[in-house]
Short mmCIF file of C-alpha atoms in Angstrom, two decimals:
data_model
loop_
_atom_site.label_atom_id
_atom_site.label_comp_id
_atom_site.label_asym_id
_atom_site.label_seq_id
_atom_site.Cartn_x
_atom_site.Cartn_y
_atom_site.Cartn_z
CA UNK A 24 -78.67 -84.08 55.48
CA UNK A 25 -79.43 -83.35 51.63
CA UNK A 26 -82.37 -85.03 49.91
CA UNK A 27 -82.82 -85.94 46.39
CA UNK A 28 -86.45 -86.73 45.96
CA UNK A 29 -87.35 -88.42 42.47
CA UNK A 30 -90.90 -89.66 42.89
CA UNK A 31 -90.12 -93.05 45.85
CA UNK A 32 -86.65 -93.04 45.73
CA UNK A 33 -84.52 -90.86 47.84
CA UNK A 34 -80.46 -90.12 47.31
CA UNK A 35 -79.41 -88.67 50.98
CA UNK A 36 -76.01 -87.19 51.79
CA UNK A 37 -75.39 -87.26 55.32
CA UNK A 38 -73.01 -85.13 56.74
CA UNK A 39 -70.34 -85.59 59.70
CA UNK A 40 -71.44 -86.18 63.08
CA UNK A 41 -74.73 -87.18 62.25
CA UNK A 42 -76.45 -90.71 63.36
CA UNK A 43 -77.20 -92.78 60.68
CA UNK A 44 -80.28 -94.53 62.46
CA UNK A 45 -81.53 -90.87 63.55
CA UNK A 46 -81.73 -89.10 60.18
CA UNK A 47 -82.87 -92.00 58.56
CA UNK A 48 -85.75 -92.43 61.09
CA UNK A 49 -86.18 -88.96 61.16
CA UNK A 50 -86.51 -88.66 57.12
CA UNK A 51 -89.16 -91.57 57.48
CA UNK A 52 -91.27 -89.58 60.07
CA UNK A 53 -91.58 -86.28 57.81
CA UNK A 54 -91.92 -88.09 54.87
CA UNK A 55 -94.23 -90.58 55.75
CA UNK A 56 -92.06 -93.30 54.72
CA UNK A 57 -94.11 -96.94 55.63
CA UNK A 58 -92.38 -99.68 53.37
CA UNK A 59 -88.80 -99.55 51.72
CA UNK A 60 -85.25 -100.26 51.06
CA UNK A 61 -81.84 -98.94 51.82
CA UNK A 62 -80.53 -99.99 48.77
CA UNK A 63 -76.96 -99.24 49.03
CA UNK A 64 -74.69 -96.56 50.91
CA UNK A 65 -71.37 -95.93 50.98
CA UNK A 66 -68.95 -93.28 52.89
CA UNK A 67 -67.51 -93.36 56.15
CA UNK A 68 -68.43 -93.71 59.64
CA UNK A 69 -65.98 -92.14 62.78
CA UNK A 70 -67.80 -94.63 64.87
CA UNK A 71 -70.38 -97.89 64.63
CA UNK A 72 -71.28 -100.66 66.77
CA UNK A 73 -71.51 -104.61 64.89
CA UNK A 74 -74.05 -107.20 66.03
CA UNK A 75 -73.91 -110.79 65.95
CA UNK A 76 -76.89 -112.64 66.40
CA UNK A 77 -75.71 -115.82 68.83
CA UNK A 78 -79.21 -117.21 69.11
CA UNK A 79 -79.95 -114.72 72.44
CA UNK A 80 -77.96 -111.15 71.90
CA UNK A 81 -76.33 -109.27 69.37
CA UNK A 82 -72.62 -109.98 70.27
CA UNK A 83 -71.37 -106.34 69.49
CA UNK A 84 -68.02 -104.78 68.57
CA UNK A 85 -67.77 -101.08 68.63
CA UNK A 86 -65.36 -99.83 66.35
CA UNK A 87 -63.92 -95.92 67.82
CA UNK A 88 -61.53 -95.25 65.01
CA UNK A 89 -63.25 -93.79 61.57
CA UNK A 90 -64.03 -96.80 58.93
CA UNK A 91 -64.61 -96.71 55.40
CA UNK A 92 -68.21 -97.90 55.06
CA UNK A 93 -68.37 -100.25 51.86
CA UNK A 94 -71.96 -101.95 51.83
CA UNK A 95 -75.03 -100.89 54.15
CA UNK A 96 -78.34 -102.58 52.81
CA UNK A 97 -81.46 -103.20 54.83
CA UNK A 98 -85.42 -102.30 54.99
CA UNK A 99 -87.25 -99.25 56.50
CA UNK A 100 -90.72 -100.90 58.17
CA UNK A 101 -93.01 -99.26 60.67
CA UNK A 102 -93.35 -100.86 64.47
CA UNK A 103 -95.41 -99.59 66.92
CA UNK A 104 -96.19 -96.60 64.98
CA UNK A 105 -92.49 -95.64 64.96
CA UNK A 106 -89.93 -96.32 61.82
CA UNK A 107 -88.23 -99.14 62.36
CA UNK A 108 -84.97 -99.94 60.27
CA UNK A 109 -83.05 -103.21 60.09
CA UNK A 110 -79.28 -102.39 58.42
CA UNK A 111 -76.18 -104.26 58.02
CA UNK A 112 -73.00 -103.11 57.11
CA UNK A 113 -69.63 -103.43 56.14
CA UNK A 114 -66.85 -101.26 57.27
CA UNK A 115 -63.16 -101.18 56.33
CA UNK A 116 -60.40 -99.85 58.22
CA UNK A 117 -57.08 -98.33 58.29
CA UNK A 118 -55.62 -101.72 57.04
CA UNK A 119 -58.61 -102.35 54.61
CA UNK A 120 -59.47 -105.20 55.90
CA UNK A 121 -63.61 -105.96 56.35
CA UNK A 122 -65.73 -106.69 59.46
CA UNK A 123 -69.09 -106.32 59.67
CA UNK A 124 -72.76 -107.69 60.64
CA UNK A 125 -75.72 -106.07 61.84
CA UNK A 126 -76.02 -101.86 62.36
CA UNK A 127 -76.77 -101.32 65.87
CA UNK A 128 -75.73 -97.62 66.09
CA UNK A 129 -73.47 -95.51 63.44
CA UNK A 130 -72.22 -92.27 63.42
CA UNK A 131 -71.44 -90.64 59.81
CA UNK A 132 -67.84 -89.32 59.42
CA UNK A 133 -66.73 -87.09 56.40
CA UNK A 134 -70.24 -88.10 54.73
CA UNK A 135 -72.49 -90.78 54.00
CA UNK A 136 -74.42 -91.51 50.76
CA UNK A 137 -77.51 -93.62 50.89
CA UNK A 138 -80.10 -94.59 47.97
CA UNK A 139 -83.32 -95.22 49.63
CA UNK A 140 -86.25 -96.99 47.03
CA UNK A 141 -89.87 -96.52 48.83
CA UNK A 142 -93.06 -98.29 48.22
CA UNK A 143 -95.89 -95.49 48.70
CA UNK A 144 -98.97 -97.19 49.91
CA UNK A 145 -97.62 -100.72 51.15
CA UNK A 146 -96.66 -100.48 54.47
CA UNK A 147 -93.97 -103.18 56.12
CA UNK A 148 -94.16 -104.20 59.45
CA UNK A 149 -91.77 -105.52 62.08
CA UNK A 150 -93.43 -107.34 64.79
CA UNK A 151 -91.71 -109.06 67.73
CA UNK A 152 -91.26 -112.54 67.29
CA UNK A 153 -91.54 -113.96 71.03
CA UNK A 154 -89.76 -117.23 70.05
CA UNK A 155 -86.65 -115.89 69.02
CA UNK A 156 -86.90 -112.37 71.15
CA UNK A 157 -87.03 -110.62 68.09
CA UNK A 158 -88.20 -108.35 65.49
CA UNK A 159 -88.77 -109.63 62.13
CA UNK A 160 -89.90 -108.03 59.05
CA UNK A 161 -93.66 -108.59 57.73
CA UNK A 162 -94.14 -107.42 54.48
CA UNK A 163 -98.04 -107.55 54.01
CA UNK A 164 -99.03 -106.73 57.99
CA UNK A 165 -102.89 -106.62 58.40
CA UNK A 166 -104.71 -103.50 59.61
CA UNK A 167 -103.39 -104.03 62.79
CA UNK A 168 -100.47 -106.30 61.74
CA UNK A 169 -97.50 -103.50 62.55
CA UNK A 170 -97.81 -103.46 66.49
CA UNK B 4 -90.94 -116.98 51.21
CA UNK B 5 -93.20 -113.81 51.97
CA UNK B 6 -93.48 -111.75 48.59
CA UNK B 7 -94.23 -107.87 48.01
CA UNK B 8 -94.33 -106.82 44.60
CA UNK B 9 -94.61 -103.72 42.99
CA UNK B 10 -95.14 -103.82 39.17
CA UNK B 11 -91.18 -105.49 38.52
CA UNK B 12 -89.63 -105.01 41.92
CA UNK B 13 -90.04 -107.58 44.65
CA UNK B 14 -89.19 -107.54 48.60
CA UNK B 15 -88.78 -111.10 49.76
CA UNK B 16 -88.88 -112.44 53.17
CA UNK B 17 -87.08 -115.76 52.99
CA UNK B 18 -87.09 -117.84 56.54
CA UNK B 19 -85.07 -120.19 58.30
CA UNK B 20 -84.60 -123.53 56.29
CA UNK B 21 -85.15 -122.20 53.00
CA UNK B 22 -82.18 -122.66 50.35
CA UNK B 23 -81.34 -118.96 48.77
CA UNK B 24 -80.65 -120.56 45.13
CA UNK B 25 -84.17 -123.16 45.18
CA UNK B 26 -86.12 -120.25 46.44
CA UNK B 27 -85.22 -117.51 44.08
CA UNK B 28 -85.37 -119.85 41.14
CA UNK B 29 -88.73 -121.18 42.74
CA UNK B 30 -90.09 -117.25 42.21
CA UNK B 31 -88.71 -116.82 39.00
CA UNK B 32 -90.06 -119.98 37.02
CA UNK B 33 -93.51 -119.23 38.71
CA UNK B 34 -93.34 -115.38 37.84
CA UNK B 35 -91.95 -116.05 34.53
CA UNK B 36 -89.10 -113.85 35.28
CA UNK B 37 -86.29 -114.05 32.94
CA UNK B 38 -84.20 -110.82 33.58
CA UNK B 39 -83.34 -109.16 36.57
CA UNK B 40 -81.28 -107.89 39.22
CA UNK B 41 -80.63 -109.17 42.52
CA UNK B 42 -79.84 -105.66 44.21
CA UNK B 43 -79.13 -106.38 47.45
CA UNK B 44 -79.74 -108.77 50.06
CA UNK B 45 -79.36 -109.25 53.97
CA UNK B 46 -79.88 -111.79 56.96
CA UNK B 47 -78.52 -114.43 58.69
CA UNK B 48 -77.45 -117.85 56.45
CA UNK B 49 -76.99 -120.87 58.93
CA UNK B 50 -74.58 -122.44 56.09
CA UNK B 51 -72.96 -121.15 53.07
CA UNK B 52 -70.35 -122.57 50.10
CA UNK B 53 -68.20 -119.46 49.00
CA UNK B 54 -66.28 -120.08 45.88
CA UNK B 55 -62.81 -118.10 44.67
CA UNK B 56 -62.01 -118.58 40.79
CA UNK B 57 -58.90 -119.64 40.59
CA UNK B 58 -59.04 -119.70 36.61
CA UNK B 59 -59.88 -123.57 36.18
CA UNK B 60 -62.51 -124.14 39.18
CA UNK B 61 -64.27 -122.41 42.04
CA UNK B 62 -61.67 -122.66 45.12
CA UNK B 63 -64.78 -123.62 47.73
CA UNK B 64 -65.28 -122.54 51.86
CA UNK B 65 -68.05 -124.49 53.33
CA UNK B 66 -69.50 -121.93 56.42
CA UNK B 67 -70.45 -124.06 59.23
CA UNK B 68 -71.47 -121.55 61.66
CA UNK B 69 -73.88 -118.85 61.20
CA UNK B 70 -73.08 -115.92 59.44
CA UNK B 71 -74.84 -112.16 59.04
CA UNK B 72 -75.14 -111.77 55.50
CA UNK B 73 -74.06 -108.22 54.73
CA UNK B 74 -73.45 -108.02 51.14
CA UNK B 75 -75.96 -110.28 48.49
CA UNK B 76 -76.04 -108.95 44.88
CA UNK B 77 -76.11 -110.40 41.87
CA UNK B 78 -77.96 -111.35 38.33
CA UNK B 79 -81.10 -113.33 37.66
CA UNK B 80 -80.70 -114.83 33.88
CA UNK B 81 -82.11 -117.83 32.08
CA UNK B 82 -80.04 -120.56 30.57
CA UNK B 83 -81.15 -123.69 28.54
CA UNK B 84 -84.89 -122.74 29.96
CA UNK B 85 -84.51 -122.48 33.33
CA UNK B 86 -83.50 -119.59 35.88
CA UNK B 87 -80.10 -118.98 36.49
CA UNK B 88 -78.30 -116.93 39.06
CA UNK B 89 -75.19 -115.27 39.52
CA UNK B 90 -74.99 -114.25 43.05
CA UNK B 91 -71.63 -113.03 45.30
CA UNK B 92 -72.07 -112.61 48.73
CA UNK B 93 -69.75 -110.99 51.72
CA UNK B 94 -70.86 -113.02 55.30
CA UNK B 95 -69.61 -111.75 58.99
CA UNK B 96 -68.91 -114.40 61.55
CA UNK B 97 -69.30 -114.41 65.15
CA UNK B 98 -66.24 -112.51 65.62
CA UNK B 99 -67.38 -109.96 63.08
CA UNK B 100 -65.01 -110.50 60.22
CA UNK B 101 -65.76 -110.66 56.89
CA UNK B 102 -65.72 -113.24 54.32
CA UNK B 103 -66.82 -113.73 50.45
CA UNK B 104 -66.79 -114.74 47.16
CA UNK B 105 -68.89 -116.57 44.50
CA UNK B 106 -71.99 -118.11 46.53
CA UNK B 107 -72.14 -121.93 45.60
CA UNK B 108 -74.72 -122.52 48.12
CA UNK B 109 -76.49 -120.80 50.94
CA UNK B 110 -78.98 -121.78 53.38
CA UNK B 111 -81.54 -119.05 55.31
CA UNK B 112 -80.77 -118.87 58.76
CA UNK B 113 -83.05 -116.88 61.41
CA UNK B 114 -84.47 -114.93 57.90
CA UNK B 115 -83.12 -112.87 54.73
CA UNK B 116 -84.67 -109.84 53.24
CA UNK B 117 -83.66 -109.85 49.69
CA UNK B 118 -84.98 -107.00 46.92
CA UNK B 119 -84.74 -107.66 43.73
CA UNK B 120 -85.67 -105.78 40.57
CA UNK B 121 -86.69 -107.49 37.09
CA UNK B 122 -87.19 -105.92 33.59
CA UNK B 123 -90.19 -107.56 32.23
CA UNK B 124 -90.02 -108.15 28.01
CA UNK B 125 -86.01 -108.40 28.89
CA UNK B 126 -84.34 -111.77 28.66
CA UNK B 127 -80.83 -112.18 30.26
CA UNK B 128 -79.08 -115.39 29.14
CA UNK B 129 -76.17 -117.14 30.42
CA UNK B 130 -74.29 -119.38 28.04
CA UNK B 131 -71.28 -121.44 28.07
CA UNK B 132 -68.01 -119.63 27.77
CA UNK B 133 -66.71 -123.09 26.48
CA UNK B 134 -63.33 -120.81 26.30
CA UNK B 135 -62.84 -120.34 29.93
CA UNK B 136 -65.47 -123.38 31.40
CA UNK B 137 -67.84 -121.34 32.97
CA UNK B 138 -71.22 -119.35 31.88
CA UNK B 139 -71.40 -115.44 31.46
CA UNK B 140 -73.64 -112.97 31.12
CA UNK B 141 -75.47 -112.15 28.03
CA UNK B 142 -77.51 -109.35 28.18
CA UNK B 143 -78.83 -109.15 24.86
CA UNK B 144 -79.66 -112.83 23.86
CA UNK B 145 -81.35 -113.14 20.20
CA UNK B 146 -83.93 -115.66 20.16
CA UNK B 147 -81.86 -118.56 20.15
CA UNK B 148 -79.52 -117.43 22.50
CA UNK B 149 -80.68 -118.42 25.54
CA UNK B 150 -79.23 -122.48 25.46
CA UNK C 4 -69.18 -103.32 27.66
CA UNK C 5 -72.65 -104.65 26.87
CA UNK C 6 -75.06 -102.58 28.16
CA UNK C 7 -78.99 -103.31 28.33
CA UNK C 8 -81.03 -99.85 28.94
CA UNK C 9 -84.32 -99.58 30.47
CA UNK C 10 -85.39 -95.89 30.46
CA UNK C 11 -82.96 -94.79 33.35
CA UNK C 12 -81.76 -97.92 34.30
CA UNK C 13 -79.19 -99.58 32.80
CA UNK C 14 -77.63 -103.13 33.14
CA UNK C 15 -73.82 -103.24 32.20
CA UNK C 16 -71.33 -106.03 31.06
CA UNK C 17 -67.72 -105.58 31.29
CA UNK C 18 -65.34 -107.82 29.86
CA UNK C 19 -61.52 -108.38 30.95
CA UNK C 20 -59.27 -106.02 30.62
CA UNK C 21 -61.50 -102.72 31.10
CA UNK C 22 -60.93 -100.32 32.64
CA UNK C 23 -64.11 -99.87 35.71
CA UNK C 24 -63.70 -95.82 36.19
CA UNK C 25 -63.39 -95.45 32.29
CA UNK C 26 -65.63 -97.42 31.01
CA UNK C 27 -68.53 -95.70 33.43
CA UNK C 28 -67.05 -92.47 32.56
CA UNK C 29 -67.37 -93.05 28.98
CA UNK C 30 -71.00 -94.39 29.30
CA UNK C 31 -71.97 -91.78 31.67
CA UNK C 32 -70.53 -89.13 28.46
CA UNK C 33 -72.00 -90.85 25.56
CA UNK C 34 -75.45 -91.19 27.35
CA UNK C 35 -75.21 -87.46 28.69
CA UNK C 36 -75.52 -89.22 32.93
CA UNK C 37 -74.94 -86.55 35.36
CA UNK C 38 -76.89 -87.87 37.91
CA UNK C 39 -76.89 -91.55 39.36
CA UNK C 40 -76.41 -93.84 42.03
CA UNK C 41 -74.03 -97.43 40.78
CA UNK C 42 -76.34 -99.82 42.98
CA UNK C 43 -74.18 -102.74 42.69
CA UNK C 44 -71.44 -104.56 40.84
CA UNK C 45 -70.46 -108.30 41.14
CA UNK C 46 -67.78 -109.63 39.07
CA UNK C 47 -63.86 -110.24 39.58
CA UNK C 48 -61.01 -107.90 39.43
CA UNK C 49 -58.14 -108.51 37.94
CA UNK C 50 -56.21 -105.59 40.14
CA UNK C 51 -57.73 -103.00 42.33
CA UNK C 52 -56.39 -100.02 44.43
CA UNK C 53 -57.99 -99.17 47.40
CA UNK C 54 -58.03 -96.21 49.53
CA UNK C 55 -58.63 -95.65 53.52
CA UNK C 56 -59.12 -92.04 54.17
CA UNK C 57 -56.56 -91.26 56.98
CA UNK C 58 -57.79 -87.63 57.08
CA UNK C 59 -55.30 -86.13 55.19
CA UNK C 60 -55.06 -88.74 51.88
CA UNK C 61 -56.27 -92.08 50.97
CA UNK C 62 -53.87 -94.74 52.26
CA UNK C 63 -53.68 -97.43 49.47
CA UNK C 64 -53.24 -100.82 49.12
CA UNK C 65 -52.77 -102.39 45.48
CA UNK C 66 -54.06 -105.70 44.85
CA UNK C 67 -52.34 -107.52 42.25
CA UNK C 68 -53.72 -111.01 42.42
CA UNK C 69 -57.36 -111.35 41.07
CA UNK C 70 -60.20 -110.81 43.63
CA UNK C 71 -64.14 -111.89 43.65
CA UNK C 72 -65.89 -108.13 44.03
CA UNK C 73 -68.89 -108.74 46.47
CA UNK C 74 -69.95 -105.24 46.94
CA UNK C 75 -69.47 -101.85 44.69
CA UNK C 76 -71.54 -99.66 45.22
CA UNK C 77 -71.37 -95.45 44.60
CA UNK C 78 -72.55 -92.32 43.16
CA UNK C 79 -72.31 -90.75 39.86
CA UNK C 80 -71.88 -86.82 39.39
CA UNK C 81 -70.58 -84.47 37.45
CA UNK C 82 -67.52 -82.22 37.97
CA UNK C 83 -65.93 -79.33 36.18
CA UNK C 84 -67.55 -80.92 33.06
CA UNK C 85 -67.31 -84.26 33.14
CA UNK C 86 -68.29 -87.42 35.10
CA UNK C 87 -67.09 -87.93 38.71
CA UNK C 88 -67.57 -91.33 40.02
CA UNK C 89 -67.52 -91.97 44.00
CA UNK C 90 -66.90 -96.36 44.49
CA UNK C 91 -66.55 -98.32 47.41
CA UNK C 92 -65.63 -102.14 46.94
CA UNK C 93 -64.98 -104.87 48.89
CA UNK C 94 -63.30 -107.85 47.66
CA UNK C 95 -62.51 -111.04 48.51
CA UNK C 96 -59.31 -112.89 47.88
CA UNK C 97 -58.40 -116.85 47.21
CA UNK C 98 -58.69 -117.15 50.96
CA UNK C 99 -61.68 -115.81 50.99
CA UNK C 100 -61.39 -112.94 53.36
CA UNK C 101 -62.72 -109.70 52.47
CA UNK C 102 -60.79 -106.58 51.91
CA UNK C 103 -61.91 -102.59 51.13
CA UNK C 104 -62.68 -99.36 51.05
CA UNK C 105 -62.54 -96.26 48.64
CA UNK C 106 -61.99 -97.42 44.89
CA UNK C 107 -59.31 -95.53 43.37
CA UNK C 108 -58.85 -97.91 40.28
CA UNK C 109 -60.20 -101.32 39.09
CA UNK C 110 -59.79 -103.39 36.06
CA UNK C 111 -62.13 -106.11 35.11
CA UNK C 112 -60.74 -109.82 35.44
CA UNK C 113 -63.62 -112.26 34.26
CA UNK C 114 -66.10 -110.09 33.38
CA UNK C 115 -67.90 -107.49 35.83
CA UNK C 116 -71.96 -107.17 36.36
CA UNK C 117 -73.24 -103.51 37.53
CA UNK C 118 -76.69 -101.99 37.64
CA UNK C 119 -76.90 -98.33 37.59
CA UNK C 120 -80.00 -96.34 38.04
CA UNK C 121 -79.53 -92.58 36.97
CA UNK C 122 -81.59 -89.24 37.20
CA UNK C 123 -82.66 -87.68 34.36
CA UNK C 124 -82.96 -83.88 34.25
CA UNK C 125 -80.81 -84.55 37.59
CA UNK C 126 -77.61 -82.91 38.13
CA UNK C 127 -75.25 -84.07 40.93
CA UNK C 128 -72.21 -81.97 41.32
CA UNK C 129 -68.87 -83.02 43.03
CA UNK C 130 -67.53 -79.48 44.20
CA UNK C 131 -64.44 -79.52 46.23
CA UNK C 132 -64.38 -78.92 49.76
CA UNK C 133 -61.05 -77.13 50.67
CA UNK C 134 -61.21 -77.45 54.20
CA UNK C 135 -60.92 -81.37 53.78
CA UNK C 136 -58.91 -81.58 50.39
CA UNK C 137 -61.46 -83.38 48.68
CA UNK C 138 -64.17 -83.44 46.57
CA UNK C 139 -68.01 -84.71 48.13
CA UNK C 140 -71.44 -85.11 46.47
CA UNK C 141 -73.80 -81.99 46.20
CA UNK C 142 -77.20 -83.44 45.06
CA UNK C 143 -78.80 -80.37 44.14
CA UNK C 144 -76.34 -77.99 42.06
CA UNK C 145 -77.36 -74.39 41.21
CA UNK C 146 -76.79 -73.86 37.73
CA UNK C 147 -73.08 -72.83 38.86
CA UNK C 148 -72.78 -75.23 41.03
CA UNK C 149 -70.91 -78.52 39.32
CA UNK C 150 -67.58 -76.76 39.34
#
């Protein structure tokens, strides 16, 4: 991965064969990263797996051959002391034609290029919503609102 | 709505029931907000009206089902004194394909994370193209040139 | 193109008929850009090409009916001199569904809506990489580095 650091915004280039939830987490943990956005990314992926949210599970589609990736947006929060990311994304394929949903799990293929806008100080949450079984994004959590 | 601001950016939390348009209008009138950018959004909307241009009217799709909102991006303008948005949107269904357009209409399903940046002292305006029957984008607006 | 500037951030206009890689290019020359990320675009498209990158070339697929763009999104470097743009788009046709992938040309139907953040005193470079036949983003270019 190459960082471009301009005060609380980050331009990443990943590289092939790296997870996209991995480095992202991983870029959060040395940096410190507590409250942001994935603004926008683009590139391709060699593999992902889609969720859809049927009211219990993420239905989810794996996609094996390589996909353009055309929109991934989401937030970077903290949960249980850990980063926690929520991204969706939309890949295109051989034929062009879009699917997409929720990130569970992305591997970069020829590159990926994210833009990444922090928010130093605030710090989002993502605590686990019992009701619905699961996480949801809390923007203002308490001092002890991110478990 | 949950709201995190920093000086002219804002996360929003928007949850189930709420209607994406009444919302961010809702913010804007009450933050006086009268140019900005709706940079990307994401979530789940239970219902959604997509519209196609077809060069005399909006071709609609009414979304009955659920759909993961993977692409939300548009304008935040003001027109004859109240907020106006341009928004396009790209929604995966259950089987993980993609549709879009011109969002007519979209209602919050389990939540939506939505990030928008504003540009205090600017004012967007979006006046009749009387030419062509629809509004557009004026990013400069003198002081009349808002109606 | 109307454009509305904000220190590094501008707000841009296009009207039918332009060009989308030329009239960036010629923005990105006449402001001096060499560094920048194009967040988002809404708008409509009069005709597109897109590319799927097959490993060896991009696979294309012309679109000569008008399509709503719901995502663009990209980077903006420089390369042997002058500006390199890297888009992705999806777009959505008058059935709604959503096609995509690399950008390899665009012209503006209606009008087309695109924020663009940039980097002052930044310098992205767009060197080529032989082993794959094309060019990708380096964020951090020695002072030889943008060839």
């Amino acid at each position: 991965m190459q960082v471009f650091r301009r005060d609380r915004e980050f331009v990443l280039r990943l590289d092939a064969g790296e997870e996209l939830f991995d480095s992202l987490a991983s870029l959060a943990r040395s940096e410190q990263l507590r409250a942001g956005v994935i603004v926008e990314g683009i590139g391709m992926l060699s593999r992902a797996r889609l969720g859809y949210w049927n009211g219990r599970e993420y239905a989810p589609r794996e996609l094996t051959t390589p996909h353009e990736l055309v929109a991934l947006h989401g937030s970077l929060a903290e949960a249980d002391g850990a980063p926690s990311l929520h991204l969706h994304a939309a890949l295109a394929g051989p034929d062009h034609t879009v699917v997409g949903g929720h990130l569970l799990d992305g591997r970069v293929g020829l590159l990926a290029e994210i833009y990444l806008v922090t928010f130093g100080g605030g710090r989002f949450g993502r605590p686990l919503d019992e009701s619905r079984g699961l996480r949801t994004l809390d923007l203002c959590p308490g001092p002890a609102g991110t478990g």
